[in-house]
Coordinates of C-alpha atoms and ligand atoms in Angstrom, one line a residue:
X1464 CA -76.1 25.2 18.2
X1465 CA -74.7 27.4 15.3
X1466 CA -71.3 29.0 14.9
X1467 CA -70.6 32.4 13.3
X1468 CA -67.3 34.1 12.3
X1469 CA -65.9 37.0 14.1
X1470 CA -65.6 38.7 10.8
X1471 CA -69.1 38.3 9.9
X1472 CA -68.7 37.1 6.3
X1473 CA -68.3 33.3 6.5
X1474 CA -70.9 30.6 6.3
X1475 CA -72.7 29.7 9.6
X1476 CA -71.6 26.2 10.6
X1477 CA -72.6 23.4 12.9
X1478 CA -70.4 22.3 15.7
X1479 CA -69.0 19.6 13.5
X1480 CA -68.1 21.8 10.5
X1481 CA -66.7 24.4 12.6
X1482 CA -64.5 21.9 14.4
X1483 CA -63.3 20.4 11.1
X1484 CA -62.9 23.8 9.5
X1485 CA -60.7 25.7 12.0
X1486 CA -60.2 29.1 10.6
X1487 CA -63.3 30.6 8.9
X1488 CA -63.3 31.5 5.0
X1489 CA -63.3 35.2 5.7
X1490 CA -60.1 34.9 7.9
X1491 CA -62.1 35.1 11.2
X1492 CA -62.7 32.7 14.1
X1493 CA -65.8 30.7 14.8
X1494 CA -67.7 31.5 17.9
X1495 CA -71.1 30.1 19.3
X1496 CA -73.9 32.3 18.0
X1497 CA -75.0 32.4 21.6
X1498 CA -73.4 31.1 24.7
X1499 CA -75.5 28.6 26.6
X1500 CA -75.8 29.2 30.4
X1501 CA -75.8 27.0 33.3
X1502 CA -78.0 27.8 36.4
X1503 CA -76.5 28.1 39.9
X1504 CA -78.1 24.8 40.8
X1505 CA -76.5 23.1 37.7
X1506 CA -73.2 24.5 38.6
X1507 CA -73.6 23.4 42.2
X1508 CA -74.5 19.8 41.1
X1509 CA -70.9 19.4 39.5
X1510 CA -69.3 19.2 42.8
X1511 CA -67.9 15.9 43.5
X1512 CA -68.3 14.6 39.9
X1513 CA -65.4 13.1 38.0
X1514 CA -63.7 15.3 35.6
X1515 CA -65.3 13.3 32.6
X1516 CA -68.7 13.8 34.0
X1517 CA -68.1 17.6 34.5
X1518 CA -66.7 17.7 31.0
X1519 CA -69.8 16.1 29.5
X1520 CA -72.2 18.6 31.4
X1521 CA -70.3 21.6 30.5
X1522 CA -69.6 20.9 26.9
X1523 CA -72.8 19.0 26.0
X1524 CA -74.8 22.0 25.0
X1525 CA -72.0 23.4 22.6
X1526 CA -72.0 20.2 20.5
X1527 CA -75.7 20.1 19.3
X1528 CA -76.7 17.0 17.5
X1529 CA -73.0 16.3 16.1
X1530 CA -72.8 13.4 18.6
X1531 CA -75.3 11.5 20.6
X1532 CA -74.8 11.5 24.5
X1533 CA -73.4 8.0 24.4
X1534 CA -70.9 8.8 21.6
X1535 CA -69.8 12.0 23.3
X1536 CA -69.3 10.3 26.7
X1537 CA -67.2 7.7 25.0
X1538 CA -65.1 10.5 23.3
X1539 CA -64.4 12.1 26.6
X1540 CA -63.7 9.0 28.3
X1541 CA -61.0 8.0 25.6
X1542 CA -59.5 11.6 25.6
X1543 CA -58.7 11.6 29.2
X1544 CA -57.8 7.9 29.8
X1545 CA -54.1 8.5 29.0
X1546 CA -53.6 11.1 31.8
X1547 CA -51.1 10.3 34.5
X1548 CA -53.5 11.6 37.3
X1549 CA -56.9 10.4 38.3
X1550 CA -58.2 13.9 39.0
X1551 CA -56.9 14.9 35.6
X1552 CA -56.6 18.6 36.6
X1553 CA -55.6 18.5 40.3
X1554 CA -55.4 21.7 42.6
X1555 CA -52.6 22.2 45.1
X1556 CA -52.3 24.9 47.6
X1557 CA -49.5 27.5 47.2
X1558 CA -50.4 29.9 50.1
X1559 CA -53.4 31.4 51.8
X1560 CA -56.2 31.7 49.3
X1561 CA -53.7 30.7 46.3
X1562 CA -54.0 27.5 44.5
X1563 CA -52.2 25.9 41.5
X1564 CA -54.1 24.1 38.9
X1565 CA -51.8 21.5 37.5
X1566 CA -52.7 21.0 33.9
X1567 CA -49.7 19.0 32.9
X1568 CA -50.7 15.5 33.7
X1569 CA -51.4 14.6 30.1
X1570 CA -49.4 12.5 27.5
X1571 CA -47.1 15.6 26.5
X1572 CA -47.0 17.3 29.9
X1573 CA -48.8 20.5 28.9
X1574 CA -52.4 21.9 29.2
X1575 CA -52.8 21.5 25.6
X1576 CA -53.3 17.8 26.0
X1577 CA -56.8 18.7 27.5
X1578 CA -57.9 20.1 24.2
X1579 CA -55.8 18.1 21.7
X1580 CA -56.7 14.7 23.1
X1581 CA -60.4 15.6 22.9
X1582 CA -60.0 16.9 19.4
X1583 CA -58.4 13.6 18.2
X1584 CA -61.3 11.7 19.4
X1585 CA -63.8 14.1 18.0
X1586 CA -62.0 14.1 14.6
X1587 CA -61.9 10.3 14.5
X1588 CA -65.6 9.7 15.2
X1589 CA -66.6 12.6 12.8
X1590 CA -64.4 11.7 10.0
X1591 CA -64.8 7.9 9.9
X1592 CA -68.6 8.6 10.0
X1593 CA -68.1 10.6 6.8
X1594 CA -65.6 8.4 5.3
X1595 CA -63.3 11.3 4.8
X1596 CA -59.5 12.0 5.2
X1597 CA -58.2 15.2 6.1
X1598 CA -54.8 17.1 6.4
X1599 CA -54.0 18.8 9.6
X1600 CA -51.6 21.5 9.5
X1601 CA -50.5 23.2 12.6
X1602 CA -48.1 25.9 13.8
X1603 CA -46.5 25.6 17.2
X1604 CA -44.3 27.4 19.6
X1605 CA -43.6 24.0 21.0
X1606 CA -46.5 22.5 23.0
X1607 CA -49.3 22.6 20.5
X1608 CA -47.3 20.6 18.1
X1609 CA -46.3 17.8 20.5
X1610 CA -49.8 17.6 21.7
X1611 CA -51.3 17.5 18.3
X1612 CA -48.9 14.7 17.1
X1613 CA -49.6 12.6 20.2
X1614 CA -53.4 13.1 19.7
X1615 CA -53.4 12.2 16.0
X1616 CA -50.5 9.9 15.4
X1617 CA -51.6 6.5 13.8
X1618 CA -55.2 7.8 12.8
X1619 CA -55.8 6.7 9.4
X1620 CA -58.3 9.4 8.7
X1621 CA -55.5 12.2 9.3
X1622 CA -52.1 13.4 8.1
X1623 CA -50.6 15.8 10.5
X1624 CA -47.9 18.3 9.5
X1625 CA -46.5 20.6 12.3
X1626 CA -44.5 23.7 11.7
X1627 CA -42.2 24.8 14.6
X1628 CA -39.5 27.5 14.5
X1629 CA -36.3 25.9 14.1
X1630 CA -34.0 26.2 17.2
X1631 CA -36.6 27.9 19.1
X1632 CA -38.3 25.0 21.0
X1633 CA -36.9 23.2 23.9
X1634 CA -35.2 19.8 23.4
X1635 CA -38.1 18.0 25.2
X1636 CA -40.6 19.7 23.0
X1637 CA -38.7 19.0 19.9
X1638 CA -38.2 15.4 20.7
X1639 CA -41.8 15.0 21.5
X1640 CA -42.5 16.0 17.9
X1641 CA -39.6 14.3 16.2
X1642 CA -39.7 10.9 17.9
X1643 CA -43.1 9.4 17.0
X1644 CA -42.5 6.9 14.2
X1645 CA -46.1 6.8 12.8
X1646 CA -46.0 7.5 9.1
X1647 CA -49.0 10.0 9.2
X1648 CA -46.7 12.3 11.4
X1649 CA -44.5 15.0 9.7
X1650 CA -42.5 17.3 11.9
X1651 CA -41.2 20.4 9.9
X1652 CA -38.6 22.6 11.4
X1653 CA -39.0 26.1 9.7
X1654 CA -36.5 29.0 9.6
X1655 CA -38.1 31.9 11.5
X1656 CA -40.1 32.5 14.7
X1657 CA -43.5 31.3 15.9
X1658 CA -45.3 34.1 14.3
X1659 CA -43.7 33.2 10.9
X1660 CA -45.0 29.6 11.3
X1661 CA -48.4 31.0 12.3
X1662 CA -48.4 33.4 9.2
X1663 CA -47.6 30.6 6.7
X1664 CA -50.4 28.4 8.3
X1665 CA -52.8 31.4 7.8
X1666 CA -51.7 31.8 4.1
X1667 CA -52.4 28.0 3.4
X1668 CA -55.8 28.4 4.8
X1669 CA -56.4 31.5 2.7
X1670 CA -55.4 29.7 -0.4
X1671 CA -58.8 28.1 -1.1
X1672 CA -57.6 25.8 -3.9
X1673 CA -54.8 24.3 -1.7
X1674 CA -57.2 24.2 1.3
X1675 CA -59.9 22.4 -0.5
X1676 CA -57.3 20.2 -2.4
X1677 CA -55.8 18.6 0.6
X1678 CA -58.9 19.1 2.8
X1679 CA -57.1 21.3 5.3
X1680 CA -58.1 21.1 8.8
X1681 CA -56.7 23.2 11.7
X1682 CA -56.1 22.4 15.2
X1683 CA -54.3 25.5 16.4
X1684 CA -55.8 27.3 19.5
X1685 CA -58.2 29.1 16.9
X1686 CA -60.2 25.9 16.6
X1687 CA -63.3 26.4 18.6
X1688 CA -63.4 22.8 19.9
X1689 CA -59.9 23.6 21.6
X1690 CA -61.4 26.4 23.4
X1691 CA -64.3 24.6 24.5
X1692 CA -62.4 21.8 26.0
X1693 CA -60.5 24.1 28.2
X1694 CA -63.7 25.7 29.6
X1695 CA -64.1 22.5 31.6
X1696 CA -61.2 22.9 34.2
X1697 CA -62.5 26.4 35.1
X1698 CA -65.5 24.7 36.4
X1699 CA -63.9 21.7 37.9
X1700 CA -61.5 23.8 39.8
X1701 CA -63.9 26.6 40.8
X1702 CA -66.5 24.1 42.1
X1703 CA -63.9 22.3 44.2
X1704 CA -63.1 25.7 45.8
X1705 CA -66.8 26.5 46.7
X1706 CA -68.3 28.0 43.5
X1707 CA -71.0 29.0 42.8
X1708 CA -71.4 30.2 46.4
X1709 CA -68.0 31.9 46.3
X1710 CA -66.4 33.9 43.2
X1711 CA -63.2 32.5 42.1
X1712 CA -60.3 34.3 40.4
X1713 CA -57.9 32.9 37.9
X1714 CA -54.5 33.9 36.6
X1715 CA -53.5 32.4 33.2
X1716 CA -50.1 32.5 31.6
X1717 CA -51.2 33.7 28.1
X1718 CA -49.7 33.7 24.6
X1719 CA -52.5 33.1 21.9
X1720 CA -55.2 34.1 24.4
X1721 CA -57.0 30.5 23.9
X1722 CA -56.7 29.4 27.5
X1723 CA -57.8 32.7 29.1
X1724 CA -60.6 33.1 26.6
X1725 CA -61.9 29.6 27.7
X1726 CA -62.1 31.3 31.3
X1727 CA -64.1 34.2 29.7
X1728 CA -66.6 31.7 28.2
X1729 CA -66.9 30.0 31.6
X1730 CA -67.9 33.1 33.0
X1731 CA -70.3 33.8 30.2
X1732 CA -71.9 30.5 31.0
X1733 CA -72.6 31.6 34.5
X1734 CA -69.4 30.5 36.5
X1735 CA -69.0 33.4 39.1
X1736 CA -65.4 34.4 38.2
X1737 CA -64.1 37.3 40.1
X1738 CA -60.8 38.4 38.4
X1739 CA -59.4 36.9 35.0
X1740 CA -55.8 37.9 35.0
X1741 CA -53.8 37.8 31.8
X1742 CA -50.1 37.1 32.6
X1743 CA -47.5 37.6 29.8
X1744 CA -43.8 37.4 29.6
X1745 CA -41.5 40.1 28.1
X1746 CA -43.5 39.6 24.8
X1747 CA -46.3 41.6 26.4
X1748 CA -48.4 42.8 23.7
X1749 CA -51.7 41.7 25.6
X1750 CA -50.5 43.5 28.8
X1751 CA -49.5 46.7 26.8
X1752 CA -53.0 46.6 25.1
X1753 CA -54.8 46.3 28.4
X1754 CA -52.7 49.4 29.7
X1755 CA -52.8 51.5 26.5
X1756 CA -55.6 50.5 24.3
X1757 CA -53.2 50.2 21.4
X1758 CA -52.6 46.7 20.1
X1759 CA -49.2 47.2 18.3
X1760 CA -46.9 44.7 17.1
X1761 CA -43.2 44.4 18.3
X1762 CA -40.7 41.9 17.4
X1763 CA -40.5 38.7 19.5
X1764 CA -37.7 38.4 21.9
X1765 CA -37.0 34.7 22.6
X1766 CA -37.5 34.0 26.4
X1767 CA -37.4 31.0 28.8
X1768 CA -41.1 30.8 28.5
X1769 CA -41.2 29.9 24.5
X1770 CA -44.8 28.9 24.5
X1771 CA -45.7 32.4 25.4
X1772 CA -43.4 34.0 22.7
X1773 CA -45.9 35.6 20.5
X1774 CA -46.6 39.1 19.2
X1775 CA -49.9 38.4 17.5
X1776 CA -52.4 36.7 19.7
X1777 CA -55.0 34.9 17.4
X1778 CA -57.8 34.3 20.0
X1779 CA -57.8 38.0 21.2
X1780 CA -60.0 38.4 18.0
X1781 CA -62.7 36.4 19.7
X1782 CA -62.6 38.8 22.8
X1783 CA -62.6 41.9 20.4
X1784 CA -65.7 40.6 18.6
X1785 CA -67.7 40.7 21.9
X1786 CA -66.1 44.1 22.9
X1787 CA -67.4 45.6 19.5
X1788 CA -70.8 44.3 20.2
X1789 CA -70.4 41.3 17.8
X1790 CA -69.8 43.7 14.9
X1791 CA -67.9 41.6 12.3
X1792 CA -67.1 44.5 10.2
X1793 CA -65.5 46.4 12.9
X1794 CA -63.3 43.5 13.7
X1795 CA -62.4 42.9 10.1
X1796 CA -61.3 46.6 9.9
X1797 CA -59.1 46.1 13.0
X1798 CA -57.6 43.1 11.5
X1799 CA -56.8 44.8 8.3
X1800 CA -54.9 47.6 10.2
X1801 CA -52.9 44.9 12.0
X1802 CA -51.1 44.1 8.7
X1803 CA -49.7 47.8 8.9
X1804 CA -48.5 47.2 12.5
X1805 CA -51.4 47.6 14.8
X1806 CA -54.7 49.3 15.7
X1807 CA -56.2 51.4 18.4
X1808 CA -59.2 49.9 20.3
X1809 CA -62.2 52.3 20.7
X1810 CA -63.1 53.6 24.2
X1811 CA -66.2 51.6 24.6
X1812 CA -64.3 48.3 23.5
X1813 CA -61.6 48.9 25.9
X1814 CA -64.1 49.6 28.7
X1815 CA -65.5 46.2 28.0
X1816 CA -62.2 44.4 28.0
X1817 CA -61.2 46.2 31.2
X1818 CA -64.3 44.9 32.9
X1819 CA -63.6 41.3 31.8
X1820 CA -59.7 41.1 32.3
X1821 CA -56.9 42.5 34.1
X1822 CA -53.3 41.8 33.4
X1823 CA -49.6 41.8 34.4
X1824 CA -46.1 40.7 33.0
X1825 CA -42.9 39.0 34.3
X1826 CA -39.5 39.8 32.9
X1827 CA -37.0 37.0 32.5
X1828 CA -35.3 37.8 36.0
X1829 CA -38.7 37.9 37.7
X1830 CA -39.5 34.6 36.3
X1831 CA -36.5 32.8 37.5
X1832 CA -36.8 34.5 40.9
X1833 CA -40.4 33.1 41.1
X1834 CA -39.3 29.5 40.3
X1835 CA -36.7 29.8 43.1
X1836 CA -39.1 31.5 45.4
X1837 CA -41.9 28.9 44.9
X1838 CA -39.5 26.0 45.4
X1839 CA -38.0 27.5 48.5
X1840 CA -41.4 28.4 50.2
X1841 CA -43.7 25.5 49.0
X1842 CA -41.4 22.7 47.4
X1843 CA -43.4 23.1 44.1
X1844 CA -41.2 23.2 41.0
X1845 CA -42.7 25.5 38.5
X1846 CA -42.2 25.6 34.8
X1847 CA -41.3 29.0 33.6
X1848 CA -44.8 29.7 32.1
X1849 CA -46.4 28.6 35.4
X1850 CA -44.0 30.8 37.4
X1851 CA -45.1 33.9 35.3
X1852 CA -48.6 33.0 36.4
X1853 CA -47.8 32.7 40.1
X1854 CA -45.7 36.0 40.0
X1855 CA -48.6 38.0 38.5
X1856 CA -51.3 36.1 40.5
X1857 CA -49.4 37.3 43.7
X1858 CA -49.8 40.9 42.6
X1859 CA -53.7 40.3 42.2
X1860 CA -54.5 38.3 45.4
X1861 CA -57.8 39.6 47.0
X1862 CA -60.8 38.2 48.8
X1863 CA -61.7 35.5 46.4
X1864 CA -59.6 32.3 46.0
X1865 CA -57.0 32.8 43.3
X1866 CA -56.2 29.7 41.0
X1867 CA -53.1 30.1 38.9
X1868 CA -53.1 27.8 35.8
X1869 CA -49.8 25.7 35.8
X1870 CA -49.5 25.2 32.0
X1871 CA -46.6 22.7 31.6
X1872 CA -44.5 20.2 33.6
X1873 CA -41.1 21.6 34.9
X1874 CA -39.5 18.7 33.0
X1875 CA -40.3 20.3 29.7
X1876 CA -38.0 23.2 30.5
X1877 CA -35.1 21.5 32.3
X1878 CA -32.4 24.2 31.8
X1879 CA -34.5 27.1 33.3
X1880 CA -35.7 25.0 36.3
X1881 CA -32.1 23.7 37.1
X1882 CA -30.8 27.3 36.9
X1883 CA -33.4 28.5 39.2
X1884 CA -33.7 25.8 41.7
X1885 CA -30.3 24.0 41.4
X1886 CA -32.1 20.6 40.9
X1887 CA -33.3 18.7 38.0
X1888 CA -36.9 18.3 37.2
X1889 CA -37.1 14.6 36.1
X1890 CA -39.4 13.4 33.4
X1891 CA -42.1 11.1 34.7
X1892 CA -41.2 7.5 34.3
X1893 CA -43.5 6.9 31.4
X1894 CA -41.3 9.3 29.3
X1895 CA -37.9 8.5 30.6
X1896 CA -36.4 7.2 27.4
X1897 CA -37.4 10.2 25.3
X1898 CA -33.7 11.3 24.8
X1899 CA -32.8 7.7 23.5
X1900 CA -35.5 7.7 20.8
X1901 CA -34.7 8.3 17.1
X1902 CA -35.8 11.7 15.8
X1903 CA -37.4 12.2 12.2
X1904 CA -37.7 15.9 11.1
X1905 CA -37.7 18.1 7.9
X1906 CA -35.9 21.3 7.8
X1907 CA -38.0 23.7 5.6
X1908 CA -37.5 27.4 4.5
X1909 CA -40.1 30.2 5.4
X1910 CA -41.6 29.9 2.0
X1911 CA -45.3 29.3 1.1
X1912 CA -44.9 27.6 -2.2
X1913 CA -42.2 25.2 -1.0
X1914 CA -44.4 24.2 2.1
X1915 CA -47.4 23.7 -0.2
X1916 CA -45.5 21.3 -2.6
X1917 CA -44.2 19.3 0.3
X1918 CA -47.6 18.9 1.9
X1919 CA -49.1 17.9 -1.7
X1920 CA -46.3 15.5 -2.3
X1921 CA -46.6 13.8 1.1
X1922 CA -50.3 13.4 1.0
X1923 CA -50.1 12.0 -2.5
X1924 CA -52.1 14.9 -3.8
X1925 CA -49.4 16.4 -6.1
X1926 CA -50.3 16.7 -9.8
X1927 CA -47.5 15.4 -12.0
X1928 CA -45.8 18.3 -13.8
Ligands
PLP2740 C1 -49.6 27.2 24.8 C2 -49.1 27.6 26.0 C3 -49.3 28.7 26.8 C4 -50.1 29.8 26.3 O1 -51.6 29.5 26.1 P1 -52.4 30.3 25.1 O2 -53.7 29.5 25.1 O3 -51.8 30.4 23.7 O4 -52.5 31.6 25.7 C5 -48.7 28.9 28.1 N1 -47.9 28.0 28.6 C6 -47.8 26.9 27.9 C7 -46.8 25.9 28.7 C8 -48.3 26.6 26.8 O5 -47.9 25.4 26.0

C-alpha cells in the first residue's frame, strides 16, 4: 500500500512513513494510491463483531506490511482499552429512523480520541523499532490538543507541543491540555485564532531545516492515520443498522473535514452510504462552497461550538484531489489561489462533490434551540457540535436510517448546555477532579521564529549562539 500527495510532487511513501510524516513536503496531504474495497459479504460479516475486530478488518489493508497482524491487533486493543463504554461507539435512537453515534466515551470525551489513541500506539511501536525520537507539534481548536496530549503523554520516544488559541477554548478543554504533569507535554497558548495556530504549524512543516532538525511529526487531522481510524465507526454503526442490505446516511458536524472525509473513504471502500451531510456552524465556508462553488475565506467568528470555528478546512484538499480526477497540479494551483483569499471550483469538480456530499448550517440560536429541543423530546443532552449535527440531519431525513455523529460529551461545553437545558452536564466520575488539578502552560506570540526557538530549546536541539 503506497501513499501519494494531493499536490503530486512529494515522495511516494509507505503507511509507516506517511503516518510519521504528516504533511507532505510539497505542502499536500497523503492519500492512498488506491482505496481497497470490501465485498458485500465481507461487510455483512462485520455484524456482531467487537469494535476492535471491526477496526482490524477495516484498517488492515491500508497498513500494508508496516505491522504484523499480531502487532496491529495489539495496537488496536491498547488504543481502545481506556474507553468508558464497552461498545466504544454506541448508537442511541433519537426519533424514527434517526440515530446518534456517541463518539465521546474516550479519555478526553471527544471523537478525536478514536484516532489519537490509535496513533499514540502506532507511533510507539514504529518509533521504538527504529530507535528514534520525534517532536510532535499540533495545532488545536480544543479537542485535538487534549486528545494528542492524552495519547502521547509519558511516551519517551515523543515530545509533544500543542498550540491552542489563547482564550478561545473552553475551560474543560484547556484544563485537559494544561493539567497533565508529564515532562514531555508542552501546552502553548498562542495569541490569535485557530487558523493562526494552524498557519504557524504549516510554516514549521515547510521549514525543512527545522523540520528535519527536530524530526517534526504531525498528528493534526491531516495525518492519514487519523482519517483511517475514523473510517471504522462508519462501518460499525452502519452494519448494526442493517448495512450492507440497507443504505445508511450520515450527518457530520464538520470543521477541518477529517471526520466526514473518513465517511467518504468508507463509501469508496464499498459501504452503502446514501447521504453524507456536512453540518457547519456560522463559520460555514464548507456549506457556502457547496452552495456556490466558490471557496472563499472569511474571518472566523467565535461560536459556542469552538471545535468547528475554522475558515480553512485542511482535509477538504483530499476531496478536491478526487474531484479533480487526482490531478495534483490542479490542486496545487487552487491552494496557491487560496493564499489570496479563495478559488472557484470547476464545474466538473463541483458536480463530483455534489454527488458525494450535501450540506447545511446552524446559527448560534438554532444550535441552542436544538440542544433544548433534544433534551425536551428525548432526554439526550447534546454538546453544541452534536446539536448542529442533529439540527442539520433533521433537515435531511429520508428513507434510509440517518446517523448523526455526536462528536463531544456535553460536559466539555458546560456553559452552553446549562444555558440551553437549565441543567449541568456533569463530568464522568473518572474526570471529576479536573478543576482541582494544577495547570502548566506557556503563553506564546503568533511569531514563527519565537516558536521555533522555544521548541529547539525544550527538545535540547538548540545550537548555542
Ligand atoms: C474536531 C471536532 C469537530 C470537527 O471535526 P473535523 O474532523 O475537523 O471536521 C467537531 N466536533 C468536535 C467536538 C470536534 O472536536
